Every structure is written in C-alpha cells, then in structure tokens.
XYZ file of C-alpha atoms in Angstrom:
496
model
C 2.618 -12.855 31.647
C -0.563 -10.801 32.124
C 0.141 -10.409 35.855
C 3.692 -9.241 35.120
C 2.431 -6.705 32.593
C -0.146 -5.423 35.069
C 2.581 -5.066 37.702
C 4.717 -3.001 35.313
C 1.741 -0.754 34.568
C 1.125 -0.279 38.288
C 4.800 0.695 38.783
C 4.577 3.197 35.958
C 1.349 4.660 37.309
C 3.157 5.200 40.605
C 5.960 7.016 38.793
C 3.373 9.098 36.961
C 1.927 10.097 40.320
C 5.361 11.126 41.634
C 6.015 13.249 38.545
C 2.698 15.045 39.021
C 3.443 15.520 42.751
C 6.295 17.839 41.695
C 3.773 20.006 39.801
C 5.145 18.718 36.515
C 2.736 18.019 33.649
C 3.863 14.665 32.161
C 1.788 15.349 29.020
C 2.566 18.964 28.021
C 0.864 20.617 25.064
C 3.937 21.128 22.894
C 7.716 21.097 22.721
C 9.790 23.338 20.486
C 12.661 21.329 19.053
C 15.453 22.685 16.892
C 16.546 19.484 15.131
C 15.606 15.873 14.560
C 18.064 13.374 16.023
C 19.639 12.784 12.627
C 19.847 16.494 11.824
C 21.653 17.066 15.119
C 24.129 14.224 14.483
C 24.730 15.234 10.855
C 25.234 18.913 11.694
C 27.736 18.019 14.413
C 29.681 15.754 12.045
C 29.782 18.477 9.399
C 31.093 21.038 11.889
C 33.360 18.702 13.863
C 36.846 20.094 14.240
C 35.743 23.696 13.785
C 32.919 25.174 15.840
C 31.077 21.934 16.658
C 31.887 22.287 20.359
C 29.440 25.163 20.580
C 26.577 23.324 18.873
C 23.477 23.275 21.085
C 20.299 21.434 20.098
C 16.835 20.590 21.368
C 15.598 17.170 20.280
C 12.753 14.869 21.281
C 12.191 11.146 21.027
C 11.207 7.896 22.674
C 13.582 6.265 25.171
C 14.621 2.923 23.687
C 17.574 2.213 25.967
C 18.501 3.405 29.455
C 21.825 2.816 31.236
C 22.228 4.389 34.685
C 25.638 4.419 36.419
C 25.272 6.227 39.746
C 26.081 9.845 38.997
C 25.614 9.525 35.237
C 23.118 7.987 32.848
C 22.944 7.353 29.105
C 19.652 7.232 27.204
C 19.059 6.348 23.557
C 16.356 8.508 21.996
C 14.595 7.505 18.782
C 12.462 9.728 16.576
C 11.193 9.292 13.026
C 14.601 10.175 11.589
C 16.779 7.832 13.651
C 18.456 7.593 17.044
C 20.882 9.604 19.173
C 22.454 9.115 22.606
C 21.819 11.549 25.468
C 24.182 11.879 28.444
C 22.926 13.011 31.861
C 25.403 14.109 34.567
C 24.354 14.660 38.168
C 26.892 17.424 38.763
C 25.607 19.353 35.724
C 21.887 18.915 36.333
C 21.942 19.110 40.139
C 20.720 16.535 42.659
C 17.018 17.389 42.459
C 16.762 17.388 38.660
C 18.881 14.259 38.366
C 16.563 12.399 40.767
C 13.735 12.790 38.231
C 15.541 10.262 36.028
C 14.454 7.534 38.448
C 10.922 7.963 37.104
C 12.001 7.496 33.469
C 11.248 4.204 31.692
C 11.950 2.703 28.309
C 9.081 3.839 26.125
C 8.738 7.331 27.619
C 8.916 10.273 25.232
C 11.156 13.098 26.424
C 12.739 16.304 25.178
C 16.439 16.980 25.737
C 18.504 20.129 25.180
C 22.249 20.511 25.414
C 25.581 20.570 23.626
C 26.585 17.872 21.166
C 29.901 16.061 21.617
C 31.571 12.776 20.734
C 32.238 10.228 23.483
C 35.522 8.377 23.896
C 33.902 5.404 22.154
C 33.178 7.660 19.178
C 29.399 8.031 19.557
C 27.737 11.381 18.825
C 25.943 12.350 22.044
C 23.937 15.217 23.541
C 25.071 16.299 26.994
C 21.768 17.178 28.657
C 21.611 20.588 30.292
C 17.832 20.344 30.502
C 15.123 17.784 29.824
C 11.344 17.451 29.999
C 8.854 14.591 30.097
C 6.590 14.776 27.040
C 4.577 11.566 27.406
C 4.833 8.992 30.185
C 4.424 5.469 28.775
C 2.230 3.252 30.953
C 2.694 0.099 28.878
C 6.052 -1.661 28.426
C 7.538 -2.049 24.971
C 8.030 -5.615 23.703
C 10.890 -7.238 25.614
C 12.904 -7.501 22.422
C 12.018 -3.966 21.382
C 14.332 -4.190 18.386
C 11.848 -6.369 16.532
C 8.547 -8.107 17.231
C 8.586 -11.742 16.195
C 4.838 -12.355 16.594
C 3.647 -11.594 13.054
C -0.042 -11.224 13.943
C 0.817 -8.909 16.832
C 2.842 -6.775 14.410
C -0.248 -6.326 12.231
C -2.769 -5.864 15.065
C -0.568 -3.452 17.023
C 1.216 -1.646 14.215
C 2.267 1.107 16.616
C 4.472 -1.406 18.457
C 5.834 -2.706 15.162
C 6.800 0.816 14.079
C 8.355 1.594 17.471
C 10.419 -1.578 17.569
C 11.076 -2.446 13.934
C 13.220 -0.096 11.886
C 12.600 -2.165 8.758
C 8.833 -1.701 9.100
C 9.250 2.065 9.362
C 11.440 2.011 6.264
C 8.773 0.164 4.239
C 6.126 2.774 4.967
C 8.477 5.667 4.295
C 9.212 4.071 0.899
C 5.478 3.622 0.293
C 4.807 7.292 0.990
C 7.649 8.447 -1.244
C 6.533 6.093 -4.023
C 3.007 7.526 -4.062
C 4.389 11.065 -4.042
C 6.711 10.194 -6.955
C 3.800 8.733 -8.947
C 1.867 11.953 -8.424
C 4.799 14.058 -9.633
C 5.260 11.824 -12.688
C 1.607 12.142 -13.701
C 1.362 15.839 -12.878
C 4.373 16.541 -15.098
C 2.643 14.697 -17.956
C -0.371 16.991 -17.750
C -2.687 14.768 -15.679
C -4.858 16.301 -12.972
C -5.724 14.506 -9.743
C -9.433 14.183 -8.968
C -11.682 12.569 -6.380
C -14.718 10.399 -7.080
C -17.422 8.953 -4.771
C -16.773 6.057 -2.418
C -20.470 5.348 -1.728
C -22.247 4.327 -4.929
C -25.780 3.304 -5.949
C -24.293 0.690 -8.333
C -21.009 -1.147 -7.694
C -19.640 -1.227 -11.240
C -16.316 -0.829 -13.017
C -14.810 -4.195 -12.103
C -15.680 -7.854 -11.671
C -15.869 -8.108 -7.884
C -18.323 -8.638 -5.044
C -19.010 -5.333 -3.238
C -19.591 -4.368 0.380
C -23.066 -2.959 0.949
C -24.448 -0.448 3.427
C -27.620 1.579 3.949
C -28.105 5.337 4.012
C -30.945 5.962 6.452
C -31.731 9.566 5.528
C -31.942 8.733 1.817
C -33.561 5.347 2.526
C -31.215 3.863 -0.056
C -28.873 0.892 -0.239
C -25.362 1.895 -1.265
C -22.105 0.089 -2.045
C -18.467 0.807 -1.338
C -16.727 1.330 -4.654
C -14.949 -1.601 -6.282
C -13.288 0.699 -8.850
C -13.160 4.381 -9.797
C -13.382 3.689 -13.537
C -16.899 4.725 -14.489
C -16.733 8.065 -12.670
C -13.312 8.900 -14.102
C -14.621 8.172 -17.599
C -17.433 10.668 -16.954
C -14.698 13.267 -16.489
C -13.116 12.315 -19.822
C -16.567 12.747 -21.397
C -16.804 16.139 -19.666
C -13.599 17.354 -21.308
C -10.927 16.685 -18.682
C -8.577 14.868 -21.048
C -6.064 13.468 -18.523
C -7.247 12.471 -15.053
C -6.061 10.199 -12.257
C -7.120 9.166 -8.793
C -5.224 7.396 -6.020
C -7.679 6.035 -3.504
C -9.056 3.187 -1.458
C -10.975 0.415 -3.224
C -13.162 -2.132 -1.401
C -13.850 -5.673 -2.585
C -15.659 -8.306 -0.549
C -13.204 -11.077 -1.323
C -10.921 -13.500 0.462
C -7.780 -12.525 2.339
C -4.416 -13.844 1.150
C -0.804 -12.759 0.814
C -1.882 -10.882 -2.338
C -5.382 -9.745 -1.320
C -6.789 -7.378 1.281
C -10.480 -6.366 1.268
C -9.484 -2.690 1.084
C -6.498 -1.628 -0.955
C -5.059 1.389 -2.742
C -5.522 1.757 -6.478
C -4.164 4.246 -8.986
C -6.432 4.737 -11.994
C -5.554 6.983 -14.938
C -7.504 7.889 -18.072
C -6.056 9.681 -21.074
C -8.161 10.881 -24.008
C -6.973 10.107 -27.554
C -4.659 7.318 -26.314
C -4.877 3.523 -26.616
C -3.412 0.640 -24.650
C -0.085 0.921 -26.483
C 0.336 4.486 -25.189
C -0.608 3.329 -21.693
C 1.968 0.507 -21.853
C 4.733 2.979 -22.588
C 3.585 5.241 -19.767
C 3.499 2.379 -17.236
C 7.013 1.136 -17.929
C 8.372 4.684 -17.855
C 6.485 5.496 -14.642
C 7.643 2.431 -12.702
C 11.233 2.864 -13.904
C 11.202 6.571 -13.030
C 9.659 6.006 -9.587
C 12.151 3.254 -8.698
C 15.065 5.473 -9.705
C 13.735 8.407 -7.708
C 12.750 6.498 -4.558
C 15.294 3.651 -4.489
C 18.080 5.108 -6.625
C 18.224 1.991 -8.799
C 16.470 0.337 -11.747
C 17.113 -3.091 -10.213
C 15.286 -4.527 -7.193
C 15.533 -7.793 -5.303
C 12.319 -9.761 -4.942
C 12.681 -13.057 -3.141
C 15.506 -14.916 -4.859
C 15.181 -12.858 -8.032
C 16.833 -9.667 -9.253
C 14.288 -7.711 -11.278
C 15.372 -5.242 -13.950
C 12.876 -2.414 -14.451
C 14.582 -0.840 -17.461
C 12.213 -0.287 -20.425
C 11.183 -1.658 -22.798
C 9.495 -4.533 -21.004
C 8.638 -7.903 -22.477
C 5.305 -8.118 -24.309
C 3.526 -11.458 -24.808
C 0.164 -12.561 -26.137
C -2.259 -14.229 -23.690
C -3.375 -16.823 -26.223
C 0.230 -17.823 -27.004
C 1.154 -17.984 -23.320
C -1.729 -20.294 -22.453
C -0.982 -22.527 -25.431
C 2.627 -22.802 -24.300
C 1.951 -23.266 -20.581
C -1.101 -25.562 -20.577
C -1.849 -26.421 -24.215
C -5.319 -24.837 -24.303
C -6.400 -22.415 -27.027
C -9.389 -20.431 -25.779
C -10.263 -19.407 -29.357
C -10.519 -23.043 -30.465
C -14.166 -23.840 -31.263
C -13.963 -26.897 -28.999
C -13.762 -24.607 -25.955
C -16.047 -21.744 -26.954
C -18.992 -22.961 -24.879
C -19.012 -22.947 -21.081
C -19.422 -26.699 -20.367
C -16.567 -27.667 -22.715
C -14.189 -25.087 -21.270
C -15.085 -26.042 -17.686
C -14.399 -29.690 -18.449
C -11.038 -28.825 -20.044
C -10.072 -26.594 -17.108
C -10.885 -29.351 -14.613
C -8.876 -31.880 -16.642
C -5.909 -29.547 -16.189
C -6.360 -29.785 -12.409
C -7.730 -26.271 -11.924
C -10.729 -25.777 -9.651
C -13.777 -24.588 -11.608
C -16.779 -23.592 -9.538
C -20.251 -24.160 -10.983
C -21.160 -20.472 -11.076
C -17.986 -19.398 -12.933
C -18.535 -17.738 -16.279
C -16.543 -18.576 -19.418
C -14.405 -15.458 -18.962
C -13.611 -16.224 -15.338
C -12.457 -19.713 -16.315
C -9.967 -18.226 -18.776
C -8.754 -15.956 -15.992
C -8.351 -19.028 -13.769
C -6.051 -20.601 -16.375
C -4.002 -17.415 -16.545
C -3.629 -17.335 -12.747
C -2.708 -21.026 -12.526
C -0.297 -21.467 -15.438
C 1.013 -18.094 -16.631
C 1.074 -15.609 -13.755
C 3.548 -17.497 -11.492
C 6.118 -17.637 -14.331
C 6.174 -13.868 -14.985
C 8.958 -12.656 -12.713
C 10.543 -9.938 -14.862
C 8.232 -7.046 -15.877
C 5.875 -8.389 -18.549
C 2.824 -7.098 -20.393
C 0.312 -9.827 -21.284
C -1.846 -8.625 -24.190
C -5.156 -9.202 -25.945
C -7.757 -10.961 -23.812
C -11.017 -12.592 -24.926
C -13.901 -10.123 -24.990
C -15.776 -12.212 -22.403
C -13.194 -11.261 -19.741
C -13.298 -7.528 -20.397
C -16.744 -5.950 -20.857
C -15.346 -2.398 -20.658
C -12.575 -2.796 -23.260
C -12.571 -2.091 -26.999
C -12.236 -5.024 -29.422
C -9.264 -5.394 -31.722
C -9.982 -4.108 -35.243
C -8.568 -7.315 -36.753
C -10.317 -9.798 -34.412
C -13.568 -8.948 -32.590
C -13.108 -12.004 -30.332
C -10.262 -10.178 -28.538
C -10.037 -6.835 -26.768
C -7.170 -4.351 -26.550
C -6.255 -5.065 -22.967
C -3.043 -5.728 -21.108
C -2.144 -6.799 -17.613
C 1.248 -5.975 -16.140
C 2.902 -8.774 -14.165
C 6.034 -8.676 -12.047
C 7.340 -10.972 -9.334
C 4.779 -13.609 -10.317
C 1.709 -11.438 -9.666
C -0.552 -9.002 -11.459
C 0.141 -5.364 -10.609
C -1.770 -3.420 -13.289
C -4.650 -3.772 -15.732
C -5.382 -1.500 -18.713
C -7.666 -1.169 -21.737
C -8.305 0.756 -24.830
C -11.644 1.844 -23.403
C -14.913 0.904 -25.063
C -16.628 4.147 -26.104
C -19.483 2.790 -28.235
C -22.572 3.250 -25.994
C -24.672 0.726 -27.939
C -22.042 -1.999 -27.649
C -21.401 -1.085 -23.990
C -25.092 -1.459 -23.140
C -25.176 -4.841 -24.912
C -22.204 -6.106 -22.881
C -23.644 -4.847 -19.603
C -26.892 -6.630 -20.356
C -25.006 -9.854 -21.102
C -23.244 -9.527 -17.743
C -26.537 -8.978 -15.951
C -27.917 -12.082 -17.646
C -24.930 -14.084 -16.397
C -25.576 -12.782 -12.919
C -29.207 -13.919 -13.067
C -28.562 -17.310 -14.641
C -25.477 -18.334 -12.667
C -25.716 -16.345 -9.459
C -22.240 -14.980 -10.104
C -21.768 -11.824 -8.038
C -18.359 -11.152 -9.588
C -19.647 -9.890 -12.935
C -19.856 -6.365 -14.294
C -23.008 -4.426 -13.309
C -25.110 -2.224 -15.563
C -24.788 1.446 -14.600
C -27.534 3.410 -16.358
C -26.110 6.820 -15.401
C -22.753 5.899 -16.911
C -24.412 4.708 -20.133
C -26.291 8.004 -20.393
C -23.009 9.869 -20.000
C -21.362 7.643 -22.622
C -24.157 8.460 -25.073
C -22.930 12.066 -25.050
C -19.692 10.863 -26.629
C -16.362 9.797 -25.139
C -13.184 10.233 -27.196
C -10.818 7.290 -27.768
C -9.301 6.695 -24.333
C -6.598 4.626 -22.690
C -7.339 3.595 -19.106
C -5.126 2.076 -16.417
C -5.462 0.595 -12.937
C -2.370 -0.065 -10.782
C -2.395 -1.880 -7.436
C -0.222 0.399 -5.318
C 0.137 -2.162 -2.525
C 1.482 -4.844 -4.862
C 3.890 -2.403 -6.487
C 5.198 -1.514 -3.018
C 5.556 -5.237 -2.268
C 7.876 -5.668 -5.240
C 9.911 -2.510 -4.629
C 10.428 -3.328 -0.922
C 10.876 -7.106 -1.361
C 7.838 -8.096 0.716
C 6.055 -11.386 0.046
C 2.789 -10.482 1.818
C 0.473 -7.542 1.187
C 0.005 -7.230 4.956
C 3.608 -6.067 5.239
C 2.903 -2.962 3.139
C -0.548 -1.968 4.467
C -0.360 -0.163 7.787
C -3.569 -1.692 9.126
C -4.461 -4.857 7.167
C -7.779 -6.617 7.691
C -7.541 -9.502 10.168
C -9.955 -12.030 11.583
C -11.550 -11.003 14.868
C -9.584 -12.251 17.857
C -11.177 -15.156 19.668
C -12.420 -14.159 23.102
C-alpha cells in the first residue's frame, strides 16, 4: 500500500512539473470568485426560465470526481457550501487548453468560470470557458473519498475526514452556529464576554488534576486552568454584574467517549441571582439555541427522542440515590469516610483508597443516577462535601444550593448559588488542602489566596454556571463520542 501511494505521489509530482513547464503557477496567490457552488446553483434555479441562460459565474473547489470522454470531461467540484458539476469541451477551450486537463487529479483545487446550464439528465452544471489550477494535490484522497471508515484515521487526519465526509463537516458547522447562538442569547440578556488567564499560579475552581508547566523568565511553576470560575468571580466583585467566558479548559484526566483532556467550557456569573435563576436561564438557553440552529425543540440521541421544551424535570439528589441504590448519604451510618466507602463497595462501585467522602457520593451518582437521566433533568442539592464553592441551603447546612444538568445519560452543566462568605470559603479551602495532604488526592479544590483576598472585599449574591459545550454538541448532533465533535481530539501517540 505504501509503495502504491508513493507511486501516485511520483506521478503527481511529474504532472506538477509539466504544469510549471508551461509557465503556470500551480499555487497562485489568490482567486477572485463570484459565488460559492451552492450560490451559483441556487441563483440559476431561481432565474431558470427567464434570464438564467446568461448567468456567468466564477467558482472554486476541490475535484472530487473526474469523468473524461475524449473531447469532453465532467468534474465535480466541492467547496464548503456543497458541490457542483463543471463541463469542459475541447472545441470551446481549444486543443492546448484542453490538454491541461490531463494533469488534473482528484483532490486538486481549481477555479472555473463559465455559464450555468442544466444538462439533459437535469444536473445544474457550469460550462467552463476558463479554468485555473489553484493547488495541485500531491497526495491521493482516500479511495472511498465519500467517507473514511478508519475511525482513528478520521481523528488523526481530520482534514481528510472533512474532505471526504459531509456528515463530519455538518457537525462542525452546527458546533460553530451553536456557540454563536449561545453568545447572542447571553449578549441579549445583558452579559458581557470576557477573557481570563490560561496560565495560573494555582489551579483552582474545580476538583481536577491540572497540567503543569514552567515559565523560565519568571522562574515560576504554572498550571493550565481547570476552570475559569475564580477569575470570573473577581469580575463580579469588581462590579461587572453579568459576565461569561467560552474557552478551553485543561484537565489531566483519562480519555473516554465523554472526556478529552482539553475541552470547551461556557461559564457565566450573574450578580443578585441564585441557582433557581440559573436553572431557568439554562433551560431557556438550550431550547432557544436548538430552535435557532436546528429549527426544532426535539432531537434524536441514540434510540431516544429528547424534548427540550421548558420547564425541565427537577429532582433531588438525595431522593434519586435512595430510589436507585437505597443509600441515604445524610444517614448518620454513612457520614464517616470508612462507612461510606464500605457501603459503596458493597454496591459494586469501585472506591479507590484516596477518594474523599464527597467523591464517593459523586461515584454513586455517576453509577446509579446519571445513566437513567435521558430527558433534560436538573439534579438538585448536593452534600456540602462535594461542593466547596457553593452556598449552603438556609434550611439545611449539610446541603448546598447546587444543580447539575443531565441529558442523554450524561452531565452537561454544573451550577451553584455561589459561596460569598470569605470566612467560610477559607475554612472550606483549608479542609480541602487537608484532604490533599492526608489522602494524596490531587482532585480536590485548591486554596487560592488571591481569590480569598478579592472575596474579602465583598461579592454580591451570585449564580454561577458551567456548561460543557462539547457534550451539548454531542446531544444536539446525535454523537455518542466526544471525539466526533472536537476537531482535533487528544489521541495516544502512534507506535513507531
């Protein structure tokens, strides 16, 4: 296979040499087109029967099919908008120009100008009066260019996937439009978009293991951010009452169909709001975005049809765990770590030695509750041990005002009524640091002294939200793996 590929490259290099021998630049600096392929086809169809015969266009695209028949040839050109057929006639172009077609290959990018017409078979086609090579392809496209079947190759060589797989292109167009729609939704509600640091002296704001690096000029160890939360809260403290950021987050964790070490997160913070206000905003935002981008409030996900119409179901975490596995985390029998670990293991859930009490509760949620939540569901009111940045419930200090949003059997969003008591926040950070020291658990919240100093200046009541953009795209495009919705997912190094 390698020898065959090398032979094809050699043939194409020879063609490249012939093109250059005619003093033609096969990689020109620019090409002025008048229409995309779909604009040309649509305009012709709109004018057909009137003045469409005089419609002349200049389009450009990649050759994805080539059919030569002596004195005529048909090429299919694909650009980002779609595909159109081009028709080349020897008696129109002349012998010399027509001979250049012999050096064309599938995969080449060319520009074509000419009149648009409809063939006898009914296909909208451009009759080429002129053409130009824009980029000679030296590598062959996959033999079945209409769709790569090697999944790992699709991820490693995303350019080939996008060239050959219309469905893949569609997913990433939807992703782009979804993010743009989220921005419009938040902007219209008075939020402002901001940017916060990626390199941090303390990796705080979430329970996750960070990536570390070293800044040589500063002689300082730094971490890639695991959340944007603590910097966005500084902005709330500073008087920006509604802020959001859409950006890359980095967590040094395992890779799975739901996890990628770098992913895109939306975080929003709204002063004078609580988690009830955030819940309403989330269900309205997702519903609005689906309507705008997909034109429907219903989506297919696997074998399920999911209805995004608000209001969404709201359930209590304690009740859900009692129903699904029979364990009440507020029962005194399970309030210490050894007893809860023993109970978790009796239920058949893996419980590592360095897991904290809060992480064990989260394990139960992931094992027994999360897979059952297919329709949009808010799970409310978590134990304080799982949420060191959230405010406790006024009626029960053992619980915090927190919700997670689940859909399609996975968590997509996490939100709190934010803790704004600096004394209590310091106490919780210190407890987390103690857990880190005693148990060696890297996935605990870190103490950020600069954030605590900011908090001591006073933060108003605030509702905060984090949404996993990649997982939301998975649901709205019916993809079962996060790698399908990230253009360049992290993969193991190829074996040499």
